[in-house]
Structure formats: C-alpha cells, structure tokens
Short mmCIF file of C-alpha atoms in Angstrom, two decimals:
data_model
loop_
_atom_site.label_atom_id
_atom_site.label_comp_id
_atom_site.label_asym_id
_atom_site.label_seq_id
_atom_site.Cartn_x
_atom_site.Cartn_y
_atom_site.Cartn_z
CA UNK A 1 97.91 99.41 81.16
CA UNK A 2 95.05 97.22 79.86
CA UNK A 3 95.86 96.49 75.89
CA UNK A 4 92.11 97.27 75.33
CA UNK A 5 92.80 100.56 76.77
CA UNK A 6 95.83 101.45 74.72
CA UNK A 7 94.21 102.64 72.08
CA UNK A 8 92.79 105.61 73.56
CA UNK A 9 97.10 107.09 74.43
CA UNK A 10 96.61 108.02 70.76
CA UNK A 11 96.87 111.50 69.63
CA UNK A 12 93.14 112.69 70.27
CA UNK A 13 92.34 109.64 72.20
CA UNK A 14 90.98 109.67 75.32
CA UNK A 15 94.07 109.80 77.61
CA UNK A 16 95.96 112.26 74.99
CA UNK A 17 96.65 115.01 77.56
CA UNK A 18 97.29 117.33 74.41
CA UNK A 19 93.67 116.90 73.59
CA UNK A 20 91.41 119.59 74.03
CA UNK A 21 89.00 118.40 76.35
CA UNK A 22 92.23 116.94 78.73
CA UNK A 23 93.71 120.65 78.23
CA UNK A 24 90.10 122.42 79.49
CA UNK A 25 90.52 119.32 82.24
CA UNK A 26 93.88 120.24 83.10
CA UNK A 27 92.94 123.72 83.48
CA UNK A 28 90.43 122.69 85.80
CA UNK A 29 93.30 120.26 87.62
CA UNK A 30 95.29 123.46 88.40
CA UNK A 31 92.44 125.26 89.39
CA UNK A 32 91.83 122.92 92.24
CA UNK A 33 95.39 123.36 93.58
CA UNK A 34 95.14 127.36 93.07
CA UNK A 35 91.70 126.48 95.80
CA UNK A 36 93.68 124.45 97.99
CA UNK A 37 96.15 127.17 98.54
CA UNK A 38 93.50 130.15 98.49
CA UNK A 39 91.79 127.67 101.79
CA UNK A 40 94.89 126.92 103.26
CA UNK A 41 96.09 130.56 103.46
CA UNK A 42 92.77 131.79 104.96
CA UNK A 43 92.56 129.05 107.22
CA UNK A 44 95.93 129.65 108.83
CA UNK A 45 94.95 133.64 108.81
CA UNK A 46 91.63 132.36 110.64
CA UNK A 47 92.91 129.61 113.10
CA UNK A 48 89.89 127.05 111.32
CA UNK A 49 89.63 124.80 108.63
CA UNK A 50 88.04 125.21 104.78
CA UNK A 51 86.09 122.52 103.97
CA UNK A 52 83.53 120.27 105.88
CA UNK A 53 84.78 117.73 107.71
CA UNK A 54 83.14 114.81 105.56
CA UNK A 55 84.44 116.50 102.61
CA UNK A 56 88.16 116.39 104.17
CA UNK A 57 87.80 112.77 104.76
CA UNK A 58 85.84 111.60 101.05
CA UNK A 59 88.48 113.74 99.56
CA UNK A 60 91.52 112.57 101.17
CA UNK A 61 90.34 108.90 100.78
CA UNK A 62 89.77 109.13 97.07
CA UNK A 63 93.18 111.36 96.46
CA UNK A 64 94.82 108.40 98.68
CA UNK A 65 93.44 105.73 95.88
CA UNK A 66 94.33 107.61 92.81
CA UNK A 67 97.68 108.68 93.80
CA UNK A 68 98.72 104.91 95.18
CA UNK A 69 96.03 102.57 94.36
CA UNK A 70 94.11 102.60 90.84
CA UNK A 71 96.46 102.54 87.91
CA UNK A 72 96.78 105.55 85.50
CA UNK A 73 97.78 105.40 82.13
CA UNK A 74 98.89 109.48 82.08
CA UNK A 75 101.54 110.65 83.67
CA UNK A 76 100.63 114.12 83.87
CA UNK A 77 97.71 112.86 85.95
CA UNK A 78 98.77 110.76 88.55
CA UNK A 79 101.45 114.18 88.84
CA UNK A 80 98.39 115.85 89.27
CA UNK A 81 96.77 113.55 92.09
CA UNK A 82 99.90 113.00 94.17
CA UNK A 83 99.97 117.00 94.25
CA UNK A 84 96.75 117.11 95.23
CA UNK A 85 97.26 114.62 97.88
CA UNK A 86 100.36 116.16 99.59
CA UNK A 87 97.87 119.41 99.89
CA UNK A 88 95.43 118.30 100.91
CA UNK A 89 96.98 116.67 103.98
CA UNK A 90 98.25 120.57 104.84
CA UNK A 91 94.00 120.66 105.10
CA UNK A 92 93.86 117.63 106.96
CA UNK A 93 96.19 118.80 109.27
CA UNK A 94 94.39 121.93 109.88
CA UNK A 95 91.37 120.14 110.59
CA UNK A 96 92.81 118.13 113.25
CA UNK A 97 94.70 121.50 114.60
CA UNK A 98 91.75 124.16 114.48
CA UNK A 99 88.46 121.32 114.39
CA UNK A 100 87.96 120.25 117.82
CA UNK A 101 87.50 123.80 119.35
CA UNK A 102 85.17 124.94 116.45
CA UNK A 103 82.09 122.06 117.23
CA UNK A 104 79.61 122.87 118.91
CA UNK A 105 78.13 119.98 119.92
CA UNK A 106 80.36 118.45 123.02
CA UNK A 107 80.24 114.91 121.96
CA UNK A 108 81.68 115.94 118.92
CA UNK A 109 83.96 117.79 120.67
CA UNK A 110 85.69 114.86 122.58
CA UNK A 111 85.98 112.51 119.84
CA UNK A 112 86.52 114.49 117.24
CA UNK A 113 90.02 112.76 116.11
CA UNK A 114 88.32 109.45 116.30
CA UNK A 115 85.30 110.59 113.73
CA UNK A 116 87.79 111.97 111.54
CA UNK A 117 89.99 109.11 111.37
CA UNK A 118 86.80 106.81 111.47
CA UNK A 119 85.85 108.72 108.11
CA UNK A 120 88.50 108.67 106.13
CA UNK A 121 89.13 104.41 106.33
CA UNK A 122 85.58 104.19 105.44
CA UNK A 123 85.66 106.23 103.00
CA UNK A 124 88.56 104.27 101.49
CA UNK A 125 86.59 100.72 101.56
CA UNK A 126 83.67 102.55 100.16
CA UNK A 127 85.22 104.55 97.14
CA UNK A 128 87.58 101.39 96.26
CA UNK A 129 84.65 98.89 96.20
CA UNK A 130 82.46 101.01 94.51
CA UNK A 131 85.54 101.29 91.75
CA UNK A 132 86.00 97.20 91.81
CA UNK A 133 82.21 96.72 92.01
CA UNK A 134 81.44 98.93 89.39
CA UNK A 135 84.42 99.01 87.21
CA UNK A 136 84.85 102.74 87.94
CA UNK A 137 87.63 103.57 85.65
CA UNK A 138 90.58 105.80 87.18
CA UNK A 139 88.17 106.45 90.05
CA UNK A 140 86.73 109.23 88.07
CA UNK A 141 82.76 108.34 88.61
CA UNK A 142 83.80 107.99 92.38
CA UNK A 143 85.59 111.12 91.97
CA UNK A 144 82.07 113.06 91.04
CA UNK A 145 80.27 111.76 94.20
CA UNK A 146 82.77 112.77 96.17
CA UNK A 147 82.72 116.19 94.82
CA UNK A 148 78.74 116.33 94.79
CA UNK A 149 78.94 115.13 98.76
CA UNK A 150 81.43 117.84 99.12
CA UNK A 151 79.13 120.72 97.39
CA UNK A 152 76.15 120.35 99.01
CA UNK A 153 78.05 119.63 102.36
CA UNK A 154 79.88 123.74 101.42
CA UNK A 155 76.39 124.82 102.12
CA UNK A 156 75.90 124.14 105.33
CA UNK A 157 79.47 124.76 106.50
CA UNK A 158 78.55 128.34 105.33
CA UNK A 159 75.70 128.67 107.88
CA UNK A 160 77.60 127.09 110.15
CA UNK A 161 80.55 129.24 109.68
CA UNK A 162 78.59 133.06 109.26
CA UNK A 163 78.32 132.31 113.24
CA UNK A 164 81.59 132.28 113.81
CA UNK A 165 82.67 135.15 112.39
CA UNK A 166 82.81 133.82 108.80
CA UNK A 167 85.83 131.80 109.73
CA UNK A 168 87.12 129.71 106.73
CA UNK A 169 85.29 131.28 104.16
CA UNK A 170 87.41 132.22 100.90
CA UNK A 171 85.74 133.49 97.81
CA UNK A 172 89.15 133.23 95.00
CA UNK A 173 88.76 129.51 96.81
CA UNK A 174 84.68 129.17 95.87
CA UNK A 175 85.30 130.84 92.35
CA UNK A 176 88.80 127.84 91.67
CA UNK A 177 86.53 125.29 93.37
CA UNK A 178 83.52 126.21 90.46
CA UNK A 179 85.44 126.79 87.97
CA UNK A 180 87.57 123.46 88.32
CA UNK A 181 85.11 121.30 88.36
CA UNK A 182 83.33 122.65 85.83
CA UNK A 183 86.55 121.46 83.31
CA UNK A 184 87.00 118.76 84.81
CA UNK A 185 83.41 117.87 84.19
CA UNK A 186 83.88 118.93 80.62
CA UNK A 187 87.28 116.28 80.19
CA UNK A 188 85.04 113.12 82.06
CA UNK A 189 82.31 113.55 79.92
CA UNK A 190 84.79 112.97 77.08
CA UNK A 191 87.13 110.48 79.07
CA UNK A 192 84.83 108.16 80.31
CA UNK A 193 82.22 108.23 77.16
CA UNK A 194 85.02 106.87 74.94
CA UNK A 195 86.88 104.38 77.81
CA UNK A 196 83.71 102.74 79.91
CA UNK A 197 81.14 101.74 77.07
CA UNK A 198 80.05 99.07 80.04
CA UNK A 199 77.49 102.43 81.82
CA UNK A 200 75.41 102.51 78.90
CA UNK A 201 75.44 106.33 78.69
CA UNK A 202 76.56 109.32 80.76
CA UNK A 203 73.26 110.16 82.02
CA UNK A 204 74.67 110.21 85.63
CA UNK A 205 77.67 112.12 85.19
CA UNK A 206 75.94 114.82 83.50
CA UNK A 207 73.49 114.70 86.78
CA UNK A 208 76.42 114.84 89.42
CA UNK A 209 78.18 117.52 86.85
CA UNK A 210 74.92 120.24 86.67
CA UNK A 211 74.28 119.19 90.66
CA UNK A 212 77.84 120.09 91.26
CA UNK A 213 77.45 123.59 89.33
CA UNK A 214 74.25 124.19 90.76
CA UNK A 215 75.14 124.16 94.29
CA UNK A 216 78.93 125.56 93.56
CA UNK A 217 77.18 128.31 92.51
CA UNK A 218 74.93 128.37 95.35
CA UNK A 219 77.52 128.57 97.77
CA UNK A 220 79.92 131.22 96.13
CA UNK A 221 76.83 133.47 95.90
CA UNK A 222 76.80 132.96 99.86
CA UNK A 223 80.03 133.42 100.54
CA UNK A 224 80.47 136.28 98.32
CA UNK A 225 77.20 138.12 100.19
CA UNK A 226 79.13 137.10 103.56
CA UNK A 227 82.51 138.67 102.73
CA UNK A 228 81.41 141.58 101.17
CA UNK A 229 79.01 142.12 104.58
CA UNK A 230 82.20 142.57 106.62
CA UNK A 231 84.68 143.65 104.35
CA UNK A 232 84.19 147.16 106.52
CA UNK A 233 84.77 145.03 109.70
CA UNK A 234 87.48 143.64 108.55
CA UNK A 235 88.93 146.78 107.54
CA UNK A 236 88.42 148.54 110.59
CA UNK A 237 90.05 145.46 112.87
CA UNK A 238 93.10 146.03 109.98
CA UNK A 239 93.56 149.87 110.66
CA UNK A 240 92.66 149.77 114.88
CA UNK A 241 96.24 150.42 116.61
CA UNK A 242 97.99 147.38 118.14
#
C-alpha cells in the first residue's frame, strides 16, 4: 500500500471495515451477491439472461480489474470482489448460453459471441485507463459509471423483455440491486472524500449516486407492475396437469 494511504487502515479511517459507513457498505456488498443469485436462479428457471448485455460486459471488466489488477488495501474487499467475479461469470455464461436466440435483430444474432467478447476487452482498456488517467482510486469512481450504464441500460431490457414473456425479470433481484447500491453509495461518499482530495469535491459521485437511485427505482417499479400482471399466469401454467 501507498505510505500516504496508510493512515486511513486506522480505526475509523477510511479503509477501517469496522467503520460505520464500510459496515452500511458491506451490507450493500452482500446485497449485490444476494442479486446475483436471485438473477441467476430465475434465469436458469427462464432459459435467458438478467442483465443487459453491456451491463454483463462493463461489469465483468471492472470485477476482472478489482479482483486482479488495482491494489486493495482491505482484505475483506478484494474477498468481496473476487466473489463477485466468480458470479458473475455463472451470468456471463448464461448470456453466452440463452443470448443468441433471444435478439431480435439477425445481425446480432450471428455475431453475438463476437460483440460480447468485443465488449468486455474494451471495456477493460477503458475502465483501467480511466483509473490510471484519472487516478481513480480502487476503481471505485469507475465502479459508479459502470453501475449508472448498467441502470439506465435495466430500463430498456425491461421493455425489451415484457415481449418475451417477462423472461429474466426478478423483483428480490431489483429490490438487492437498489438497495446495494444505495450503501455502497453511502461508504464511497465517505471512502473516497477522505482518500482522493486530488477531485476537488464529490459533486459527481453524488450525481452518478441519486442517477443510480433514480432509475433503480424506476425499473423495480416496472418490474414489480410486470410480475404482479402475470402472477395469475404463472399460477395457472404451475397448477395445469403435465
């Protein structure tokens, strides 16, 4: 670790995972994984994939570089971005299993494997120059794009996905998803005030943070309104004899 950054291991420092605002962060950390696992079990259950595809990719890139790449000075962090990692490439795998048959445009379609692989290397270069160009601590600015990208992108993968048949679609996933972010957004705004003095302010976390919210909320309202809309369907297709 960088001496300068030392310091901040202290008790109540910034990388003090006992602190309060890490605890409401780790909270948020486990959260995530509890999402993972509500997407993953509906998307085996649906034959699809849970997230949009450039959210797969962004995600898996910048879980790659945290887990391997940037240093970390907590333990209990990098435990929690290798375990994200190693889950999310059950989602990655689904994507390549289910994704080609669910596009609808035929050029899509026939490279599909190619885009998603094409995504995810430049979404490497991208994230890790952005954290060399702009001194992006831990990742954790990068981290907040990624998760903006992958909020707004949740909103059109619901239209996309109420026409076929809702496949996907997991509200305990959009309530873990919300709710995670929203302490982890709580823990950065303490993190990365006290460690990167070199911003000049946290003006645009706090705008990727109430973005974030704004269209989490957006989409759990949708997806909520979707599965409660053919929750009798559902129930009917459960009861019908083999």
């Amino acid at each position: 670790m960088h001496p300068s950054l030392s310091v901040h291991t202290l008790p109540g420092g910034a990388f003090d995972p006992l602190a309060w605002f890490n605890v409401v962060g780790e909270v948020g950390c486990v959260l995530w994984v509890v999402a993972y696992g509500f997407i993953i079990r509906q998307c085996f259950q649906d034959k699809s994939y849970g997230l949009p595809l450039i959210a797969i990719c962004m995600n898996l890139a910048w879980e790659f570089l945290a887990s391997w790449v940037l240093p970390n000075p907590v333990p209990l962090w990098l435990f929690f971005d290798r375990v994200w990692f190693f889950v999310d490439l059950i989602i990655v795998y689904q994507l390549v299993r289910y994704g080609p048959a669910l596009q609808g445009v035929p050029e899509l379609r026939e490279h599909f494997h190619a885009i998603v692989l094409g995504t995810v290397m430049l979404s490497v270069f991208g994230l890790y120059a952005f954290h060399v160009q702009y001194h992006d601590l831990l990742g954790l600015m990068g981290a907040f794009m990624v998760n903006l990208v992958m909020s707004v992108a949740f909103v059109f993968f619901y239209f996309a996905r109420r026409q076929q048949d809702g496949r996907g679609l997991s509200v305990p996933a959009a309530w873990c998803k919300m709710l995670g972010t929203l302490g982890t957004s709580i823990e950065c705004h303490w993190v990365i005030g006290q460690t990167q003095s070199w911003l000049g302010g946290l003006h645009f976390l706090t705008f990727l943070s109430l973005s974030i919210l704004l269209f989490d909320a957006l989409y759990l309202r949708l997806v909520m309104k979707e599965v409660l809309a053919r929750a009798p369907e559902r129930q009917r297709a459960r009861l019908a004899p083999a």
